[in-house]
XYZ file of C-alpha atoms in Angstrom:
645
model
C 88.490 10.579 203.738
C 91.172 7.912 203.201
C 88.350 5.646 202.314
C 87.233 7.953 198.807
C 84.316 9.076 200.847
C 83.663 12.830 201.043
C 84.766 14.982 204.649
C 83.617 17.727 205.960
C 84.851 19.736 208.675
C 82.523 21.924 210.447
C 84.706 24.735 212.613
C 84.320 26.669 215.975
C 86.353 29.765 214.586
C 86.665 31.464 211.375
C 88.295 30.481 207.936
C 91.789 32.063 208.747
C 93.029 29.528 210.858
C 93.184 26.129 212.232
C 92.621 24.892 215.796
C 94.750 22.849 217.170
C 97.341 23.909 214.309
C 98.815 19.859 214.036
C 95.210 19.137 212.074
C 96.437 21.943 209.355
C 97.730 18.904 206.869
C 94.354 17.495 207.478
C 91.935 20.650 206.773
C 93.940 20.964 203.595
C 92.966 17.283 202.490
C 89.737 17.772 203.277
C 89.446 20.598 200.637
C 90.009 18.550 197.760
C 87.221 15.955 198.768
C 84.540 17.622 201.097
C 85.376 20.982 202.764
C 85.492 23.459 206.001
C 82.835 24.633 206.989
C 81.880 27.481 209.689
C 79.452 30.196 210.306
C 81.832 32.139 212.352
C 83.634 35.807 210.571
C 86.904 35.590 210.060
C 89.428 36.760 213.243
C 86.778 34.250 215.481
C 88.850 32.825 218.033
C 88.316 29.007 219.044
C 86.468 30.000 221.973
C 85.000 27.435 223.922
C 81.298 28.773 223.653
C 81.784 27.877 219.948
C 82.395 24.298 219.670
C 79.149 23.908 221.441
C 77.290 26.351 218.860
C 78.484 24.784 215.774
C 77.663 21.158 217.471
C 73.923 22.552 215.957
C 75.405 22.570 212.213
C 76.920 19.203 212.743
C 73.766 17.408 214.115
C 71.917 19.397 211.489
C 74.099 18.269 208.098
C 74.393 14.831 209.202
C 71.986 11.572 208.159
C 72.881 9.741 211.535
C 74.919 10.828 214.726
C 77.150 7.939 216.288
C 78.501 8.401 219.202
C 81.869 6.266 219.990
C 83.283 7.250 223.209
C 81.937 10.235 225.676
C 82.189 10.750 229.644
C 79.275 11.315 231.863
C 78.973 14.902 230.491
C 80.872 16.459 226.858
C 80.552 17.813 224.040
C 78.758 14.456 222.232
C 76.089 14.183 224.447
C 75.199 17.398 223.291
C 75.738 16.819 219.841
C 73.136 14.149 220.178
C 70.723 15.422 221.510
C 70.418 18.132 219.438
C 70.224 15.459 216.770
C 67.269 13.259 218.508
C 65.401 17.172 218.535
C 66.613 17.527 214.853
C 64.705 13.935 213.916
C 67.948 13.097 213.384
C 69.281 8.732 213.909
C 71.162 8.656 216.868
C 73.853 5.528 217.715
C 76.464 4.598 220.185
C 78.774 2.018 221.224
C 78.402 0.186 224.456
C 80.955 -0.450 226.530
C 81.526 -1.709 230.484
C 79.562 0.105 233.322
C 82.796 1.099 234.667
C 84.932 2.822 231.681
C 84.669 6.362 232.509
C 84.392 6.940 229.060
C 81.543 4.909 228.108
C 79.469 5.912 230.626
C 77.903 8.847 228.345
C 77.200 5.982 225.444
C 75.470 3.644 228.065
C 73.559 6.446 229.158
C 72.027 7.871 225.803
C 71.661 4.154 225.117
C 69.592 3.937 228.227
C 67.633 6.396 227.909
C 66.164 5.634 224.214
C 68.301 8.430 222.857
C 70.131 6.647 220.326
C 70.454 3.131 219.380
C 72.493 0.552 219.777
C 75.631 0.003 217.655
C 77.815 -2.958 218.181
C 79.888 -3.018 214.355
C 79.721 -0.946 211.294
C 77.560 -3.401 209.094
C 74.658 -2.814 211.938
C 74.881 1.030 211.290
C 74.686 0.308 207.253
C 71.830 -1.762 207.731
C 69.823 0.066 210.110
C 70.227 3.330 208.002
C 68.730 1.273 205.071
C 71.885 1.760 202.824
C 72.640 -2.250 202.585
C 72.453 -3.142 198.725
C 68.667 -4.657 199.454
C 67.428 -2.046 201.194
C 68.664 0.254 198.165
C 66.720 -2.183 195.820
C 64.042 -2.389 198.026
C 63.592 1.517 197.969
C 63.787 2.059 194.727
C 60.717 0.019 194.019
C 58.534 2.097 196.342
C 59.415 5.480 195.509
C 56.736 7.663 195.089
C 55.827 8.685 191.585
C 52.691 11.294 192.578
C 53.690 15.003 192.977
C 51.024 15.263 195.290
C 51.110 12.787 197.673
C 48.687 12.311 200.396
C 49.494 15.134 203.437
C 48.922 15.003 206.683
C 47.616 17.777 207.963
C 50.433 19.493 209.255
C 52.079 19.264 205.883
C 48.587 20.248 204.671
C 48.248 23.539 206.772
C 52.435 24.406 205.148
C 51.900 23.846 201.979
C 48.246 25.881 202.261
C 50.148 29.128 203.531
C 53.031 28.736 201.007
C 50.426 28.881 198.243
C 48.656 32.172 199.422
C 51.903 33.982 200.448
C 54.338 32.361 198.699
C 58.099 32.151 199.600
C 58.404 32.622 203.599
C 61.193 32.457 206.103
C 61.404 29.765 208.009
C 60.624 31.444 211.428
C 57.993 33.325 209.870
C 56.809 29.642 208.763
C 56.698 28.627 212.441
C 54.667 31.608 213.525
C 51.934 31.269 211.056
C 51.168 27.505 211.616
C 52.466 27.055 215.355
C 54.427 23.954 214.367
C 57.675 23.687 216.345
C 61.069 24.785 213.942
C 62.502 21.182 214.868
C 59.516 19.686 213.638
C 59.249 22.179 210.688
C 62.443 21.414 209.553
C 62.109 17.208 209.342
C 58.459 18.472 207.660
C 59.855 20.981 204.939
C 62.559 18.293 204.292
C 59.833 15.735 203.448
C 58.051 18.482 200.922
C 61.038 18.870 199.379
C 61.522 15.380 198.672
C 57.975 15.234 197.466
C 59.029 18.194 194.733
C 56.049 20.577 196.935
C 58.275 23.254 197.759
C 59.964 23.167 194.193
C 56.449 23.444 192.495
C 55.279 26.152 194.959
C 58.751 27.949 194.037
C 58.032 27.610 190.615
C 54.560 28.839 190.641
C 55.728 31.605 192.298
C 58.281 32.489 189.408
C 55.840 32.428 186.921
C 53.573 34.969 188.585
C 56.326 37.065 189.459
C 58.649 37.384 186.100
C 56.790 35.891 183.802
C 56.501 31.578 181.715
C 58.203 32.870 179.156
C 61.515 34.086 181.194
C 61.912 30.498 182.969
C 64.421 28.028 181.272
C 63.554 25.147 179.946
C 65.322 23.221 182.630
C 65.459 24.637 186.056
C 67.105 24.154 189.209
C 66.453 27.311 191.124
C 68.395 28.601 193.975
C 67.295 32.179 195.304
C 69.797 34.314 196.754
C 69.180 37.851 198.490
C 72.318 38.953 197.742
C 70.384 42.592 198.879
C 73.857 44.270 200.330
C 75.804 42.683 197.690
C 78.991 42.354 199.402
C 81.976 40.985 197.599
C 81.470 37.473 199.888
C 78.305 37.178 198.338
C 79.364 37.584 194.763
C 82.398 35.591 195.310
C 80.031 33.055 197.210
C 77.675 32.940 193.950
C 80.192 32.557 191.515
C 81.876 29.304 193.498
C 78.149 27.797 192.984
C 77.805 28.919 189.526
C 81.466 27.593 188.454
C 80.984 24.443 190.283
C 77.356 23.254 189.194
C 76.773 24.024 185.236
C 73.061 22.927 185.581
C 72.633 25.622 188.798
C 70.198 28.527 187.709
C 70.867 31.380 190.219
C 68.266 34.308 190.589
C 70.023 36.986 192.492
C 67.232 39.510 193.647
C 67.900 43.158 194.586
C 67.300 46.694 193.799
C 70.388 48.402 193.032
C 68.815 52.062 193.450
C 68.948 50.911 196.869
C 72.049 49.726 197.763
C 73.101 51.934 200.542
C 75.388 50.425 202.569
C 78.532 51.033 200.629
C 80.235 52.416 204.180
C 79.923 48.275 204.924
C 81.583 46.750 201.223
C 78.112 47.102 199.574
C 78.294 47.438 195.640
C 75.797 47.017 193.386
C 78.201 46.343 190.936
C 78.629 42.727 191.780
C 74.840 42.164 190.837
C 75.791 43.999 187.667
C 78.679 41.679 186.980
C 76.527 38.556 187.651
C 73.702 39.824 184.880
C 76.707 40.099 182.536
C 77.494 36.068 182.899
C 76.734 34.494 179.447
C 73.199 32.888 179.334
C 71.967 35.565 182.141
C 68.826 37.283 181.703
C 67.794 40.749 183.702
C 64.405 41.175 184.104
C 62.765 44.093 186.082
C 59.998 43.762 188.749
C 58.117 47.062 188.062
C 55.005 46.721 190.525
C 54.891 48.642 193.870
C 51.845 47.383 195.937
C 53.241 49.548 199.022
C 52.829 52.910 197.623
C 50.417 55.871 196.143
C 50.872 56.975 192.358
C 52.019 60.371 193.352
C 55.054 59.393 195.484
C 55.732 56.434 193.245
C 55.957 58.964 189.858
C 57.813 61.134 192.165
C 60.576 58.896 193.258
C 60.894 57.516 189.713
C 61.400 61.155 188.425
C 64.188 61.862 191.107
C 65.676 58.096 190.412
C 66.937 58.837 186.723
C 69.518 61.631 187.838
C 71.307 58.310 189.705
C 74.100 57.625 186.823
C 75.221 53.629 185.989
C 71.274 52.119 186.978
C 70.551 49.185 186.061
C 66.546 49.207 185.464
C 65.613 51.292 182.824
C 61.653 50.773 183.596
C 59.706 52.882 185.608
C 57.928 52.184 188.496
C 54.111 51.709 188.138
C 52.062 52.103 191.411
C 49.552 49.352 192.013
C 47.461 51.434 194.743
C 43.906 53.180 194.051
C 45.120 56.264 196.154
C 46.522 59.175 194.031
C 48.629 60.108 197.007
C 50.691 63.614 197.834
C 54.248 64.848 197.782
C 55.148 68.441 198.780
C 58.341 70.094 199.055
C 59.769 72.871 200.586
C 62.538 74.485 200.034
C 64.667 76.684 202.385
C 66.457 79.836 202.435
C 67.251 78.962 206.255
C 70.670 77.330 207.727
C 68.543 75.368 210.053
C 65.172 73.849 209.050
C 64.088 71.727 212.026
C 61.169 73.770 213.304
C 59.164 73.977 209.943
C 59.688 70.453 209.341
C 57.420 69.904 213.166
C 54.953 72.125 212.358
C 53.766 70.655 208.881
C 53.857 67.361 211.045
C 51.697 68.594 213.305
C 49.324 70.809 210.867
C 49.101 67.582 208.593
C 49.018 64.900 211.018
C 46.730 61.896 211.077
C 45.401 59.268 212.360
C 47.605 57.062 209.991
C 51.367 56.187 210.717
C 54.388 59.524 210.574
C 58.299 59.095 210.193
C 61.062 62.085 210.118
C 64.062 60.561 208.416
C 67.260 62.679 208.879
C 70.399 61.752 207.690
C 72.600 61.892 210.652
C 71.833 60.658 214.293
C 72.344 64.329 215.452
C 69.818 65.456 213.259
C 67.379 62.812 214.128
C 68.023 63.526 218.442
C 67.295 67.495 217.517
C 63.872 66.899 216.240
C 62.981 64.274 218.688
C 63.666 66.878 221.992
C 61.345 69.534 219.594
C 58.687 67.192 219.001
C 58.722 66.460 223.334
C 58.800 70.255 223.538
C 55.321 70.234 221.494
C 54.334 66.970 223.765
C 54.311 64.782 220.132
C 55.196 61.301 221.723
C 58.008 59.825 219.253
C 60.473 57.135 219.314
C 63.836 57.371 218.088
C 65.257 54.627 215.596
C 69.123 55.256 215.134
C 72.482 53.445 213.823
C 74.613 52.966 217.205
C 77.799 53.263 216.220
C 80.552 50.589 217.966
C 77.305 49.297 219.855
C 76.822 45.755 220.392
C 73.498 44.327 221.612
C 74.594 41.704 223.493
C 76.984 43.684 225.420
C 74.141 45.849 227.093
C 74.045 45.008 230.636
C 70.800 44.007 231.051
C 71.254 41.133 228.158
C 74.490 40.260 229.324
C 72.849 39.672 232.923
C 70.599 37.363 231.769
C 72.450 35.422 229.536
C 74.490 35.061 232.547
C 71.745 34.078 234.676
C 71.229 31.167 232.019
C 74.508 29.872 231.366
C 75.742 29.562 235.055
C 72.040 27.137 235.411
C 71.631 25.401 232.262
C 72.488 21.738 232.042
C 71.891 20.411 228.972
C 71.533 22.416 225.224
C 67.665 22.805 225.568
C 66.781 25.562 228.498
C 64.009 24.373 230.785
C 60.606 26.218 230.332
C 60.948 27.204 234.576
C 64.669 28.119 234.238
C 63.762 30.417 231.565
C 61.175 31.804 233.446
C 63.307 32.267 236.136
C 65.637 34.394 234.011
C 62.999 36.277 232.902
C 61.445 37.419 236.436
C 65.379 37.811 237.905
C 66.353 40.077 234.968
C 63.094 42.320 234.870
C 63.347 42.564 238.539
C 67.093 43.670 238.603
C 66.238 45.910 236.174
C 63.093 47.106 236.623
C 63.646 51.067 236.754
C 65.647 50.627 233.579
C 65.106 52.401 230.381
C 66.430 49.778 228.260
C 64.843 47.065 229.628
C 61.926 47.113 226.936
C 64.508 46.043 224.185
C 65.372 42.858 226.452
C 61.942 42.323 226.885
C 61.709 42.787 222.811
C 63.966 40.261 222.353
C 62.950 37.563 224.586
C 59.547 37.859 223.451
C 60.653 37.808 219.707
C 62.460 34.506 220.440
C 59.573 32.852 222.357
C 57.485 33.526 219.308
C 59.840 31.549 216.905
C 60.872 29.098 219.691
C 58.637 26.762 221.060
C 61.657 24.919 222.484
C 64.174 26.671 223.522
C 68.125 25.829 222.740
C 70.790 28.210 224.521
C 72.834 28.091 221.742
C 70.026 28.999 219.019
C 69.331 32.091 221.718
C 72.777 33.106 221.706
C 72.792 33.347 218.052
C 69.524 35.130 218.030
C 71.157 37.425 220.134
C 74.811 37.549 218.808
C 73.143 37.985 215.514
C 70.916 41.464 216.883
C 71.211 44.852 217.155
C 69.486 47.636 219.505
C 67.724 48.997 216.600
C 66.462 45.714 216.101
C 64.056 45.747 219.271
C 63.162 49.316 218.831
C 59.213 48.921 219.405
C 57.624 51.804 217.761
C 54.187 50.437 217.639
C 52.983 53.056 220.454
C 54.479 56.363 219.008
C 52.363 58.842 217.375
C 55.728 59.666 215.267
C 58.663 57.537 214.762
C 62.354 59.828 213.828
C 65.171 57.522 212.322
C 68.204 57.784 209.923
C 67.595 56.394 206.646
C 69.973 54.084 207.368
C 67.480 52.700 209.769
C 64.185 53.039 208.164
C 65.389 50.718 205.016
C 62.981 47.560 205.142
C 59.575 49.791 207.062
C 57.124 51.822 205.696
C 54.783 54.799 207.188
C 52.160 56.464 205.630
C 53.038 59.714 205.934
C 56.990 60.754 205.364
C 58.712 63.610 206.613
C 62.247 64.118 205.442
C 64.525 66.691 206.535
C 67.343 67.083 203.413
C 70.142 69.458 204.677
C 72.662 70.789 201.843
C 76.149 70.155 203.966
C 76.712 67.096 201.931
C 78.414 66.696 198.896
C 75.889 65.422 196.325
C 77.612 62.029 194.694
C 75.317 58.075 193.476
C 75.493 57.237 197.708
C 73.735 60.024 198.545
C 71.201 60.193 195.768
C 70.618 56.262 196.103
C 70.010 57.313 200.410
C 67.615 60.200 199.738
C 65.528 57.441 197.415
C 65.142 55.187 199.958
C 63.974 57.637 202.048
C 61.434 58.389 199.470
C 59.950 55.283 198.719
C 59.551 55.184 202.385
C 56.355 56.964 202.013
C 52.849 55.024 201.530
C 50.514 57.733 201.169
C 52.246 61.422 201.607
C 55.597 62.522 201.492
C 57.086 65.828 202.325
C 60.367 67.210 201.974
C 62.140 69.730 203.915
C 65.003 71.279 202.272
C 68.155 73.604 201.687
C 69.534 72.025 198.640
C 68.879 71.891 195.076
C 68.068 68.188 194.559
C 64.393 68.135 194.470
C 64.241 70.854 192.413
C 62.282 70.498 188.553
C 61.147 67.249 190.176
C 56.699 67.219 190.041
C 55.081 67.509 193.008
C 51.628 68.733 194.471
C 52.981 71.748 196.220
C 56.341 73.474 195.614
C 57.078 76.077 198.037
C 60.162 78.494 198.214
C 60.456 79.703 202.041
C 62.679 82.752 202.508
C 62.398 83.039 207.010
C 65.261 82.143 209.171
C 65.000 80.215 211.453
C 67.158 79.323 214.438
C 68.418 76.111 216.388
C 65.611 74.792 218.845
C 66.226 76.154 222.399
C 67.316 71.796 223.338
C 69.406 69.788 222.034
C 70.285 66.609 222.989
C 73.837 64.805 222.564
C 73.868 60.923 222.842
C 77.302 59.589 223.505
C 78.878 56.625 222.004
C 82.346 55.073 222.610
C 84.268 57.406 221.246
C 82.567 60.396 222.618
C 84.029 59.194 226.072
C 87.385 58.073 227.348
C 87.351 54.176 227.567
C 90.014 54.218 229.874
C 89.409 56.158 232.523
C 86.363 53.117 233.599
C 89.098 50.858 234.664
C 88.651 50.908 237.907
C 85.148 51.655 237.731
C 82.979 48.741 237.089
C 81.047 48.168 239.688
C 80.584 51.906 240.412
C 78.855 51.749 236.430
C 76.778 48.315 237.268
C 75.272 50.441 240.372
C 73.574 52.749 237.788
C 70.740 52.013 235.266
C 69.370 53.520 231.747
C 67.195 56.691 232.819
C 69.143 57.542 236.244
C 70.076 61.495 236.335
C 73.790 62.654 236.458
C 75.529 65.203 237.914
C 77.825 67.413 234.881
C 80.435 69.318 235.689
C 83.902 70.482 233.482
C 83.695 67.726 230.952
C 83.245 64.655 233.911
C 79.828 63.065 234.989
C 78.669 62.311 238.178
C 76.558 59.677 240.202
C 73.941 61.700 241.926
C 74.014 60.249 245.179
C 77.494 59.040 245.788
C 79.143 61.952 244.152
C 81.436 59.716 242.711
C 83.090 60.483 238.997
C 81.125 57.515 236.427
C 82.396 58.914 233.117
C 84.662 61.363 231.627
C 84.279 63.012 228.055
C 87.119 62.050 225.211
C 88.960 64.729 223.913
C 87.149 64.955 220.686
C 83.738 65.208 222.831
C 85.108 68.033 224.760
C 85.806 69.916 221.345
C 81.900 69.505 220.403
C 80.680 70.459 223.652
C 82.624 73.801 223.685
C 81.794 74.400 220.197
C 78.541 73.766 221.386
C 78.850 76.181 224.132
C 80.722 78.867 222.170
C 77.045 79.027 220.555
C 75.460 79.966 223.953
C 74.051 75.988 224.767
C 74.984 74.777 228.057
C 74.629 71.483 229.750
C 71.212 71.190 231.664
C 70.669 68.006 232.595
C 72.577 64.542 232.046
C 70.833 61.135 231.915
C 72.466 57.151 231.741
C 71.579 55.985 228.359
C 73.222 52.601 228.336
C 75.720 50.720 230.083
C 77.543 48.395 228.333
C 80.256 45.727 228.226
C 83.389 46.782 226.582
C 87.146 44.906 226.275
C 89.937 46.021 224.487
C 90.826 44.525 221.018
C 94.259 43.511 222.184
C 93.119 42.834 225.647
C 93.906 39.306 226.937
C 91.600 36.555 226.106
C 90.582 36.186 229.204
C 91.159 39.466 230.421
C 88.407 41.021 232.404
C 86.350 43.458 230.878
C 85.067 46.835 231.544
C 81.586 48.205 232.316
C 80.994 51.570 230.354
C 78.716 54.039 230.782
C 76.952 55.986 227.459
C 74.632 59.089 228.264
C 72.726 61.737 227.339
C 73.178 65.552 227.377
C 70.322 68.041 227.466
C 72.027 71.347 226.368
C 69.821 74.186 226.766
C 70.083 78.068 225.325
């Protein structure tokens, strides 16, 4: 940095502070030629788990990795060999046989991990950056866009074309090429302008030659929440880099996550830059005409839209959308019996719009023996605090030596966590998990799998491939697609753009049918197949079920519970009585309700349900938020009520 040259600094905690606080002078310099750099939220503390994750991003960013000084195990050793598995040049310094602190330099030197360095001009030339080697270079670039490909390179560049733009670990799947090695490969495309041409050829079938600029340099952002980072994040490229061309893609009908800082006003605001251009991508190749004409009927009573096109349906299939609408309070019960009069052999989702809703239809469908699988938001829920993840990431970090996790260690892991918990209920979404990473991780880095699993939530591990019928919020269903919808549309909510913008996305759900189930007023006028007025009451099903979250029970009453929790596993029964649960064979008090959960459940009871049965749902890992750092933490216990008429 003193030297003119640019200085980044990549951090193990987030933007809103500086560890240690001396190097604060330092950080600031850095800002005004190169930058700070982290992938951590802000409120990260400098936890020592981090500095060894964000060693990835360093070995990563970097040309060449030299290592100066390092003991016989640290944080540099690490750092390089994550940059030999990156492709990455890898140096270091000699020094004597006894120095305690050259001993991790001899070593990597020894062991053809990184070359020898013994001054500064043998780094410039063996990086090729001498003045000759410059010259040298520049006479043998190469001029062809299409150079001769191996066949690696061959097979990428063959799957780009036919699919176009793919994520990187979907990249890895589909030619079985390692993502170290896939990364040094797509690095070499780029250089040879491949993945630029593929981009562009991708543009032009997409939005058309004639609404390309003359001279591009195209950088694609999913901006698809549009949070106020991400705008703010665009407009620092935009301001900085007068030749950028951004493309921000999203739909703004479906921006639903407002309860998060979503607002589809920030893509707004970007297509009102001077020299933007909008332009609408009007094809839907997922569903049927009717449900498409449908949902582009119900989409103009959203006020402040940005598209003004309609929808056009690319599908042969005409399609069907029916919609019923109820005199009723409660509307579950005719809901499950269109399902199971209409049926198929093709794929069926409920959506609801609340996670009660969605838990009421699932204990009817059982009661009809429909096999379904539940896909809800959990609220304060954490995947890697489930027990049964944080066992075996425990099992790997007390065993692993080195940043890359041995193919019989991870075995192991595998065999001691299924067996520990093998009459578990949740152990499917571990085995989810571990089988989603193996797929996109031929070698295996504990820090990559503790951001794969940092990263994930339940929901994402939710296997529904077996149901017959999948129930889920809407919240949850965003991103899949059935062929056959079944929406249950209550009218207890006040009817404002949030709602409107859910209930589409619900809608477009649908591939094939799509029927509608409700009390309110908003489908009404609307053309459908069938439009049915239903004037019989109906009552609540006989079962309910409640599923309890963290602040349906009192957090601290499982102090001095923890290994009373552990003992117990997802699907073990529970004893209920007078708002505490039970462990069936010790007879020992597990949980106890919060005060707010109490009020439900009498409610509940005032209405003639009582508690039948009681089941462990998950047990999790919970700590305070002003908790010591490294206070212990506590094992809580989340459950399930059957209530019963």
């Amino acid at each position: 940095m003193n030297n003119g040259l640019a200085t980044v600094g990549v951090l193990a905690h987030g933007l809103d502070r500086i560890y240690p606080s001396l190097h604060r002078k330092t950080a600031v310099d850095m800002l005004d030629r190169g930058g700070l750099l982290t992938e951590f939220l802000v409120g990260t503390t400098p936890d020592k788990h981090n500095f060894v994750s964000r060693n990835r991003i360093v070995a990563g960013m970097c040309d060449a990795t030299i290592v100066i000084e390092s003991a016989a195990k640290g944080g540099s050793l690490i750092t390089a060999e994550l940059a030999e598995s990156y492709h990455r040049d890898c140096f270091a310094f000699p020094g004597r046989a006894t120095d305690e602190y050259s001993k991790g330099c001899n070593q990597l030197i020894r062991d053809n991990k990184a070359s020898l360095l013994l001054s500064a001009e043998d780094f410039v030339q063996a990086m090729g950056w001498s003045a000759a080697s410059c010259v040298e270079k520049t006479a043998n670039v190469q001029r062809d866009l299409f150079p001769d490909l191996s066949g690696e390179e061959q097979r990428i560049v063959d799957i780009l074309a036919q699919r176009g733009n793919l994520q990187i670990n979907t990249l890895v799947v589909e030619t079985d090429i390692p993502v170290h090695k896939m990364n040094a490969i797509l690095f070499e495309l780029e250089k040879a302008e491949i993945t630029s041409e593929s981009i562009l050829e991708n543009l032009k079938r997409d939005v058309g030659v004639e609404n390309l600029p003359e001279n591009y340099n195209f950088y694609e952002l999913k901006a698809a929440e549009n949070k106020v980072e991400e705008y703010a994040l665009v407009k620092a490229l935009m301001n900085k880099n007068e030749e950028m061309r951004v493309i921000a893609v999203g739909d703004d009908d479906q921006s639903i996550y407002e309860f998060r800082g979503a607002d589809s006003g920030y893509m707004y605001q970007l297509s009102q830059e001077p020299g933007s251009k909008l332009v609408e991508m009007t094809e839907n190749y997922r569903s049927a005409h009717q449900p498409v004409n449908f949902a582009n009927e119900f989409v103009r009573g959203i006020s402040k839209r940005m598209k003004s096109t309609p929808i056009i349906s690319m599908r042969e299939e005409d399609g069907w959308v029916g919609v019923t609408r109820h005199q009723s309070k409660y509307i579950f019960q005719p809901l499950v019996e269109e399902l199971i009069h209409y049926r198929g052999s093709g794929t069926s989702c409920v959506l609801t719009q609340t996670n009660e809703e969605a838990v009421i239809l699932v204990a009817l469908l059982r009661k009809y023996g429909i096999n379904s699988k539940l896909v809800q938001s959990m609220d304060g829920f954490l995947f890697w605090n489930m027990a049964e993840m944080r066992y075996f990431l425990r099992y790997l970090d007390k065993r692993v030596r080195t940043p890359l996790i041995p193919e019989e260690l991870w075995k192991d892991a595998k065999h001691a966590t299924f067996s520990a918990y093998d009459r578990s209920q949740s152990l499917t979404y571990i085995k989810r998990c571990v089988q989603l990473f193996e797929q996109t991780n031929k070698t295996k880095y504990f820090s990559d799998f503790k951001e794969f699993v940092f990263e994930s939530s339940v929901e994402d591990f939710c296997d529904v491939s077996g149901a017959d019928v999948v129930v889920s919020t809407i919240h949850k269903a965003k991103g899949r697609e059935f062929d056959d919808v079944y929406m249950l549309i209550s009218d207890n909510y006040s009817k404002n753009v949030h709602l409107m913008r859910r209930y589409y996305v619900g809608m477009t759900r649908a591939k094939k049918r799509l029927f509608i189930h409700t009390n309110g007023d908003c489908f009404n006028h609307l053309s459908v197949g069938q439009y049915h007025i239903s004037t019989k009451e109906y009552e609540m099903p006989e079962e309910i079920v409640l599923q309890l979250s963290h602040k349906d029970v009192y957090l601290g009453f499982f102090k001095e519970l923890k290994q009373e929790v552990l003992a117990l596993k997802s699907g073990d029964f529970l004893n209920y009585n007078n708002f505490v649960l039970y462990n069936i064979l010790t007879k020992k008090p597990v949980a106890k309700l919060s005060q707010s959960m109490q009020i439900t459940l009498s409610e509940w009871q005032d209405k003639g349900y009582k508690v039948k049965s009681a089941s462990v749902r998950f047990v999790v890992a919970w700590k305070p938020k002003d908790a010591p750092k490294d206070g212990p933490e506590i094992a809580v216990l989340l459950a399930d009520l059957l209530l019963s008429l």
